[in-house]
Structures are given as structure tokens and as C-alpha cells.
């Protein structure tokens, strides 16, 4: 019989769950602007965790000379066909340039023109050497006063009583240690959710996906279980990427103005529209109608442009540069094949995530959300995550209340710990965690609009998807773990299943097709202005309530109900 997990009780003024872009910058802000103690709990190691570890070569959200933050809001609102929070976009956009300047101070290399101005890429981007972005941020956090970093700790549950947060519970992914962490305020910054749908690549390489496979939707799941309101899960994000390497296409499309062409060499992008989802949809349609594969038309670019692309990808997605060099089919010689990824839930690209007020507080008092886990503010990318980390930190300082302690919290902790022990002592189940994960991805792919259906679904398929995910949730209650690593995979599966259920409920609730491919509902193929609203949800008394909210038009939004 296994010894029980050793339990460590820790406390801090502020607990930050997830030491990625937003979490690290929030910790830095709190350290610079207060004497509060901060604890960052990170499931990996903050030096190389999260999206920034997956590669970044531009600041995608920047206000270039001649443009204003308001222009950015208009652009993102148009791209999301109206379903955004303008207050969130504006407050983020107003900070894009300041957080960029701060990162430059910390050592980030930003490419410059001969006159010293930043080298722009298109209307909203500037070019950087992104390789050191995360190590620089992590270094600043590690030398910040009053900040303690707890690497390799996976947080599973929030401690919430009467709709106020008091801390969280998690476990070491290396040792047999559980953590009971109490705090006055908590920031969730765990990124988005990858691995819900079956990806393009089979077998062992199925974890090779665009969004980091380690961001499993844990932050959404713990918030859902704690009764926090979520928004816009049905605005899925599906990336258009270079085939097989999953390298971003924007660097080519914007860098050398390459057009999307089909197998006949016809430019098709203008036929479907130029928003993010329409660019993907056009590619899906061309393939479905037998005119694929589709490409970015790069052949014929100058040798200098080709060289620039090789360098840009070496910095961000080296497999693309290696593929070009190994095959000899460099971008000047051959067009670059493109395809869509599996769908993700990512609040930094689309609007899925926690429903927050303008200061980034969620509907649970004292609980904040920033970066990809926070909803309503699409196209915020890396600077938006930094900006939201800062905004949340500053409101935490304003509203701060010291941690409280009462017996109900201990009971809640005991319940979570009992859950860990049940998995650790469970007999070998019929199906392994990995098999259940594959089954979940298959269900989502076939019934909830994955790659194999051209991202399309209809009511009956969604009903079946929900039914099958519930069955898998049942099977997952028998999951077993021999060590800390396996315990982590069990929780990753459970969190993903929770996110899948909420996602399916949101897809069912939006009875229209507002964003082609992102929510392609075959029963409701048109946009319906009645649905120019947010689809939100909240778990109440064990039942998921899904409801529509009117668009927020005001410059500032507070939770009132
Ligand atoms: C491949 C890729 C390329 C990109 N390129 C660009 C670009 O060129 N320019 C740009 O502007 N933007 C880019 N982005 C977007 C940008 O990087 C992200 O929007 C931003 O970094 C997200 O920050 P975040 O803090 O929300 O999430 P992350 O930085 O991903 O941080 C989440 C952290 O939470 C941790 N975590 C997760 N679950 C738990 C848990 N249960 N307990 C404890 N810790 C947990 C994770 O390990 C991770 O460290 C890119 C994104 C990707 C995926």
C-alpha cells in the first residue's frame, strides 16, 4: 500500500496559478508596486513554460505610428464579427506599447529600421527576436522581491466559499507532495486548452500541435467547477498553419505578402473574406471542392526575402526552416502548403474564457483571470497577456483583503486530497488514461466539428458528442495513477473533459453560424442578428446554465448579477 501524499500548507498574499506570460508579468507588477508576498505555482518551470516556449517572433499586437488603440479595438471587433468586449480590448490596447518598452528594458531584442524605429510587419505587428522572451521574463521574476516560485506544481482546485476565493490545492508533478495554498487573492493565468480534438498528426506525434499540449484547460476547468462564469467557448480557434510543421503562416503572408492559392494556382482568399476565420474557411472549402491542396504563393520571391523567411522561422518554428533546407524546396522555389489545425479554446486569439470585469476580476470575488484563460478580448496575443497580467495585479492591489481561515476551507482541502488518494490507490482500470484521451479526441473530432468533418457539426451530432463525453467522464472516475506524473495525466484528462462539455453546450446554444469554421453549424448556416450577443455559462447546483448576455457597450463593466 502506497504512503499518502505529504501535505504542505503554504500561504501568500497573492497566489498566481501559471507562470507563463501573464502570470510572470503580474508577479513582476505586484513586486514592483507593493510589498505583498506573491507565490507563483507553475506545473512546468517558468524559464521555459507556456506559449512563449512554443516560439514567438513578433509582437502581434502593437500600436504602430499613425494608429491608435481604438483602431485596434475596431479591427478585433470586426474580425470577431462583433462578439468582443470593447472595454477589455481598449484597456489592453492602451498598454501594448508600454509593456513592449518594458520588455525591451528587460533585454528583449526588437528589430529596428535604419532610423532606430521599430521594424513593423503589417499594420499591427513589430518584429522581435523571440527566443529569449520567456527566459528574460522568468529571470526578472526570479530576482523580484517578495516573489516565490513553486515550479513543477500542478494546481487542480480553487478554494471557494460563498463565491469568494481563499486559495487553491495542487500537487507536485515530481514528488509525492500535495499543496494546500491559502491566499488573499488568486490570479488564474494557465493559458488556453489544447488536446481536446484529434489533431492532424497520428500516433506518437499527436502531441505535436500548434498550441502547447501542456495547456490543458486546467484554469477553465477549476473555474467552471467553482461556479465562475465563462464566455464565448463556441468561438473556437483553428489555426491556419504550414502543413506538418505547424509553423505560423502570418510570417509568410505578411512578411512577403504571399497570397493564398489553390492547386490550380488561383488566388482564392478574396472569395471568402479576409478575417481570421474566413482565411481558414476558404482553405477548407477549396479542399472540399477538390481544388486543394492549398498554398501560400511564395515561389518567385527574391533570394533576400527567402533568406529572411529561413531566419525568421529558425527563430520561432525551426522545423519549417529545416524542412525547407532538407527538401531543397525553399520558399522562393516552391509554394508553401497550408492546412487547418484541430480546434482549440484560446482566449488570446479568440474570445473564449472567464467572464471578467474591466479590471479582470472574474465573477468569483478575489479571483482574477489574465491572458489566454480570460475571455472577451480576442487578438490580444503576447502583449495582451502582459497587459492583462498588469491590469489584474493593479486591481488586486487596490482591492486587497488578507487571507482568511475557517473550518469549511479545511474540509474542502480534505475533499480534494481524498480525490488524489482515490486515484493513487485505484486498481488498474479497464481503459488507460491515454486510451480515454484518444477516445475523447475522436468524439470531439467526429461529433463536435473537428478536422474530419471540415469543422462542421449539427444539433444531433452535438447531442451525441455530449452523451459520449459524459460516458467518458464516468470511465475517467476509475482512472488510476502509480506516480505523480500519472496523477498529472489523469487530471489533465478530467480537465479536458470538463472543458469539452462546456464547449459543446456553448456550440449548441449559438443557433447560427457567426464565424465560418470556428462555429460552422449546419442546422443554422446563416448569421442571425438575434445572436449578436455573448453566450455565457455557469455551473450552478451541479447543472451547467447557458445563457445569452447583451453586448457590453460601456467603457467600463462591473459584475452586477
Ligand atoms: C506557437 C505559438 C506562437 C505564438 N506566436 C506569437 C507571436 O509571434 N506573437 C504574439 O504576439 N503572440 C504569439 N502567440 C500568442 C502568445 O504567446 C500567447 O497569447 C501568450 O503568451 C499567452 O500567455 P498566457 O500567460 O495566457 O499563457 P502561457 O504563457 O501559455 O502560460 C500558461 C502557464 O500556465 C501553466 N499551467 C497550465 N496549467 C497549470 C496548472 N494546472 N497549474 C499550474 N500551472 C499551470 C503552463 O505551464 C504555462 O506556463 C503565440 C502562441 C503560440 C501557441
CSV table of N, CA and C in Angstrom, one decimal, residues 241-245 247-249 252-253 256 258-261 268 293-299 301 309 313 320 323-324 329-339:
chain,number,residue,atom,x,y,z
A,241,UNK,N,-2.0,26.9,-40.7
A,241,UNK,CA,-0.6,26.7,-40.5
A,241,UNK,C,0.1,26.0,-41.6
A,242,UNK,N,1.4,26.1,-41.7
A,242,UNK,CA,2.2,25.4,-42.7
A,242,UNK,C,2.0,23.9,-42.4
A,243,UNK,N,1.7,23.1,-43.5
A,243,UNK,CA,1.4,21.7,-43.3
A,243,UNK,C,2.6,21.0,-42.6
A,244,UNK,N,2.2,20.1,-41.7
A,244,UNK,CA,3.1,19.2,-40.9
A,244,UNK,C,4.0,19.9,-39.9
A,245,UNK,N,4.6,21.0,-40.2
A,245,UNK,CA,5.5,21.7,-39.2
A,245,UNK,C,4.6,22.6,-38.3
A,247,UNK,N,4.0,25.5,-38.5
A,247,UNK,CA,4.6,26.9,-38.3
A,247,UNK,C,3.6,27.9,-38.7
A,248,UNK,N,3.6,29.1,-38.1
A,248,UNK,CA,2.6,30.1,-38.4
A,248,UNK,C,2.7,30.6,-39.8
A,249,UNK,N,1.6,30.9,-40.4
A,249,UNK,CA,1.5,31.4,-41.8
A,249,UNK,C,1.7,32.9,-41.9
A,252,UNK,N,4.8,34.5,-43.3
A,252,UNK,CA,4.9,34.5,-44.8
A,252,UNK,C,3.9,35.4,-45.4
A,253,UNK,N,2.7,35.3,-45.0
A,253,UNK,CA,1.6,36.1,-45.6
A,253,UNK,C,1.9,37.6,-45.5
A,256,UNK,N,6.1,38.6,-46.8
A,256,UNK,CA,6.4,38.7,-48.3
A,256,UNK,C,5.1,38.9,-49.1
A,258,UNK,N,2.5,37.1,-49.4
A,258,UNK,CA,2.1,35.9,-50.2
A,258,UNK,C,0.6,35.7,-50.1
A,259,UNK,N,0.0,35.4,-51.2
A,259,UNK,CA,-1.5,35.2,-51.3
A,259,UNK,C,-1.7,33.7,-51.1
A,260,UNK,N,-3.0,33.4,-50.7
A,260,UNK,CA,-3.4,32.0,-50.6
A,260,UNK,C,-3.9,31.5,-52.0
A,261,UNK,N,-3.3,30.4,-52.5
A,261,UNK,CA,-3.7,29.9,-53.8
A,261,UNK,C,-4.1,28.5,-53.7
A,268,UNK,N,-7.5,32.4,-54.0
A,268,UNK,CA,-8.9,32.2,-53.5
A,268,UNK,C,-9.3,33.0,-52.3
A,293,UNK,N,-4.5,20.6,-52.8
A,293,UNK,CA,-4.1,21.3,-51.6
A,293,UNK,C,-3.9,22.8,-51.8
A,294,UNK,N,-3.9,23.5,-50.7
A,294,UNK,CA,-3.8,25.0,-50.8
A,294,UNK,C,-2.4,25.4,-50.3
A,295,UNK,N,-2.0,26.6,-50.8
A,295,UNK,CA,-0.6,27.0,-50.6
A,295,UNK,C,-0.6,28.5,-50.3
A,296,UNK,N,0.5,29.0,-49.7
A,296,UNK,CA,0.9,30.4,-49.7
A,296,UNK,C,1.8,30.5,-50.9
A,297,UNK,N,1.5,31.5,-51.8
A,297,UNK,CA,2.3,31.6,-53.0
A,297,UNK,C,3.6,32.4,-52.8
A,298,UNK,N,4.6,31.6,-52.6
A,298,UNK,CA,5.9,32.2,-52.3
A,298,UNK,C,6.9,32.1,-53.5
A,299,UNK,N,6.6,31.1,-54.4
A,299,UNK,CA,7.6,30.9,-55.4
A,299,UNK,C,7.8,32.2,-56.2
A,301,UNK,N,9.7,34.7,-55.0
A,301,UNK,CA,10.1,35.8,-54.1
A,301,UNK,C,11.6,36.0,-54.3
A,309,UNK,N,13.0,34.7,-44.6
A,309,UNK,CA,12.0,33.7,-44.1
A,309,UNK,C,12.7,32.6,-43.4
A,313,UNK,N,11.9,31.8,-39.3
A,313,UNK,CA,11.4,30.6,-38.8
A,313,UNK,C,12.4,29.8,-37.9
A,320,UNK,N,10.3,24.3,-39.7
A,320,UNK,CA,9.9,24.8,-41.0
A,320,UNK,C,11.2,25.1,-41.8
A,323,UNK,N,12.8,21.9,-42.8
A,323,UNK,CA,12.1,21.2,-43.9
A,323,UNK,C,12.5,21.8,-45.2
A,324,UNK,N,12.5,23.2,-45.2
A,324,UNK,CA,12.9,23.8,-46.5
A,324,UNK,C,14.3,23.4,-46.9
A,329,UNK,N,13.3,22.5,-51.2
A,329,UNK,CA,12.1,23.3,-51.7
A,329,UNK,C,12.0,24.6,-50.9
A,330,UNK,N,13.0,25.4,-51.1
A,330,UNK,CA,13.0,26.7,-50.3
A,330,UNK,C,11.8,27.5,-50.8
A,331,UNK,N,11.3,28.5,-50.0
A,331,UNK,CA,10.1,29.2,-50.3
A,331,UNK,C,10.2,30.0,-51.7
A,332,UNK,N,11.4,30.3,-52.1
A,332,UNK,CA,11.5,31.0,-53.4
A,332,UNK,C,11.2,30.0,-54.6
A,333,UNK,N,11.4,28.7,-54.3
A,333,UNK,CA,11.3,27.7,-55.3
A,333,UNK,C,9.9,27.1,-55.4
A,334,UNK,N,9.3,26.9,-54.2
A,334,UNK,CA,8.0,26.2,-54.2
A,334,UNK,C,7.1,26.9,-53.2
A,335,UNK,N,5.8,26.9,-53.6
A,335,UNK,CA,4.8,27.4,-52.7
A,335,UNK,C,4.7,26.6,-51.4
A,336,UNK,N,4.2,27.2,-50.3
A,336,UNK,CA,4.2,26.5,-49.0
A,336,UNK,C,2.8,26.0,-48.7
A,337,UNK,N,2.7,24.7,-48.6
A,337,UNK,CA,1.4,24.1,-48.3
A,337,UNK,C,0.8,24.4,-47.0
A,338,UNK,N,-0.5,24.7,-46.9
A,338,UNK,CA,-1.1,25.1,-45.7
A,338,UNK,C,-2.3,24.3,-45.4
A,339,UNK,N,-2.7,24.2,-44.1
A,339,UNK,CA,-3.9,23.5,-43.7
A,339,UNK,C,-4.3,24.0,-42.3
